[in-house]
Amino acid sequence: MNKGFVYLVGAGPGRADLITVRGAEVIKKADCIIYDKLANPTLLKYARPDAEIIHVPKRIGKGSTTQQEINRLLAEKAVNGRIVVRLKGGDPCIFGRIGEELEVLNAEGVGYEIIPGITAGVALSSYSGIMLTDRQYSSQVTFITGHEAEGKKDSSMDWSTLAKTSGSLVFYMGIGNLDIISSQLIENGLPADTPAAVVADITFPTQRIAEGNIANIQEKCELKKIKPPALIVIGQAAKDYEELNWFMKQPLFGKNILVTRDEPGNIDFGEKIIERGGNPVSFPTFQIKSLTDTTEFLQTLTKLSDYDWVIFTSQNGVKVFFEAIGKLNKDARVFSSAKIACIGPQTEATLNQFAIKADFVPSVFTSEQFGMQLLEFTKLKDKKILLLRSEIASDELVEILKKANAKVDDVSTYTAIMQKNETAYLEEKINNREIDWITFASPSAVQGFFDNINIEIINSSPIKIASVGPVTSKELEQKGVKVDVTANEHTFNGLLDAIEQACSNK
Ligand code: SAH
């Protein structure tokens, strides 16, 4: 059997899209992915569905048993002829114990490639404004492990040299030894008022900074409840950085935003929240399922050319449609001369992904407005209209179209089933004030959410409610929930614009 191959990949500092293009590419082809605590699990979205995923949360501290286990696992998987990705936080070669893993691979004769990543210390400057080098105050940077500070016998820490080093000192793995690091530096002559900062969760929406000087930084960290992973920066760089801290100044930075769609929908929406600096918290409320009986749907697909108009009312409707025609070995020509309408820009954007342009999208996206505006746009009398949508959609639109004497076929393409969730985790977050906003992107999400969570818990909390549009807001109000903002543009971005606006009005 051929020996396999190992890619040792730097996952970058945290935020998933900071991995390199090459890193993401090799994840896509891996048979087996071994990842540790610091590598963002979101990166597994690139993995093949059949890839074996192994999580190795390496213990920080003494003893190398776990590291030895990882080395063995790596060699074993590769020797068995597989393509293995070893995904490591930051850069694999910076405090990554990669040497031990490579030694084993060399001994076994397994080939490998190392793909660099952005190390936490480098991302720190970009994401906090703490400029480790600056021609005015720092012409050098030293990366140090804080893990050895407690005086390991074979420690190579040279405190007197470090205390004399000008420029910026950056300690990795140092939070547990912060008091020792400070006192050693002070004892060895570094002035106690030297600026110090500790930055935790760099590049994540939960990034936090404690700042002070080397004498009081430990106390400042306790006040800010700083926990690992975090870097300690010592030197002039650690002060007056706020102006350059674009990341933590984003309007949604630090806001915990609950997303309540189906799981894949929550991931999509979550990415948009992360792009604006917010922290998405996922609580799936429903699942999109294929129909058990697809006969009517599949038959309809073979006679699409009979229709004057085909109407899509959701992204899911579009996705399910194209999946189905793909399976029938057909392509977009099935539409023939039929015109296409979408209920809103989100659905239109999904349609565009399949290189189809909508002939009509209303300016206001309720069923009622859709029907009325379509009537203004074109005559519907005796026209054959096909609605392709969820099994649980309301009848309102059909009624309006029928009143205009159109011939309407309302065909279900998928169904949404409500999801029962573990609620204790979310209720605890709500009680601890760890949720700032709850977003609702459809009436089904409202239904699914309040099937799980008691309205009183929400109404008695300071949590704000954001809705994607008037139909969803109406559903919320009928349930007795006060809606704080309703998006003007009924898309995810519109929803986030509305939240940003509300945050900046405060
Ligand atoms: N190879 C990694 C470092 C591994 S050592 C890299 O290149 O970044 C683990 C230490 O890295 C942590 O204890 C912490 O000090 C630092 N670290 C890694 N990711 C971090 C993050 N997102 N925020 C703050 N510190 C981080």
GROMACS .gro file of N, CA and C in nm, residues 289-299 391 411-415:
model
   51
  289LYS      N    1  -3.635   1.991   0.528
  289LYS     CA    2  -3.632   1.849   0.490
  289LYS      C    3  -3.690   1.833   0.350
  290SER      N    4  -3.642   1.731   0.283
  290SER     CA    5  -3.703   1.701   0.153
  290SER      C    6  -3.841   1.645   0.181
  291LEU      N    7  -3.926   1.652   0.080
  291LEU     CA    8  -4.061   1.596   0.096
  291LEU      C    9  -4.053   1.444   0.095
  292THR      N   10  -4.143   1.379   0.165
  292THR     CA   11  -4.144   1.232   0.156
  292THR      C   12  -4.203   1.188   0.022
  293ASP      N   13  -4.302   1.267  -0.025
  293ASP     CA   14  -4.359   1.233  -0.156
  293ASP      C   15  -4.325   1.346  -0.254
  294THR      N   16  -4.234   1.320  -0.346
  294THR     CA   17  -4.190   1.425  -0.437
  294THR      C   18  -4.255   1.414  -0.575
  295THR      N   19  -4.354   1.326  -0.586
  295THR     CA   20  -4.411   1.300  -0.719
  295THR      C   21  -4.460   1.428  -0.788
  296GLU      N   22  -4.539   1.507  -0.716
  296GLU     CA   23  -4.598   1.626  -0.779
  296GLU      C   24  -4.486   1.723  -0.821
  297PHE      N   25  -4.388   1.741  -0.732
  297PHE     CA   26  -4.278   1.832  -0.759
  297PHE      C   27  -4.201   1.788  -0.884
  298LEU      N   28  -4.168   1.660  -0.890
  298LEU     CA   29  -4.089   1.612  -1.004
  298LEU      C   30  -4.168   1.616  -1.134
  299GLN      N   31  -4.296   1.586  -1.125
  299GLN     CA   32  -4.379   1.595  -1.247
  299GLN      C   33  -4.384   1.739  -1.297
  391GLU      N   34  -4.390   2.357   0.212
  391GLU     CA   35  -4.518   2.294   0.240
  391GLU      C   36  -4.598   2.373   0.343
  411VAL      N   37  -4.709   2.434  -0.565
  411VAL     CA   38  -4.642   2.304  -0.549
  411VAL      C   39  -4.537   2.312  -0.439
  412SER      N   40  -4.544   2.219  -0.345
  412SER     CA   41  -4.445   2.216  -0.235
  412SER      C   42  -4.316   2.154  -0.286
  413THR      N   43  -4.204   2.219  -0.251
  413THR     CA   44  -4.075   2.164  -0.295
  413THR      C   45  -3.995   2.111  -0.176
  414TYR      N   46  -4.027   2.158  -0.057
  414TYR     CA   47  -3.958   2.111   0.064
  414TYR      C   48  -4.049   2.136   0.182
  415THR      N   49  -4.008   2.086   0.295
  415THR     CA   50  -4.087   2.116   0.413
  415THR      C   51  -3.993   2.160   0.526
   0.00000   0.00000   0.00000
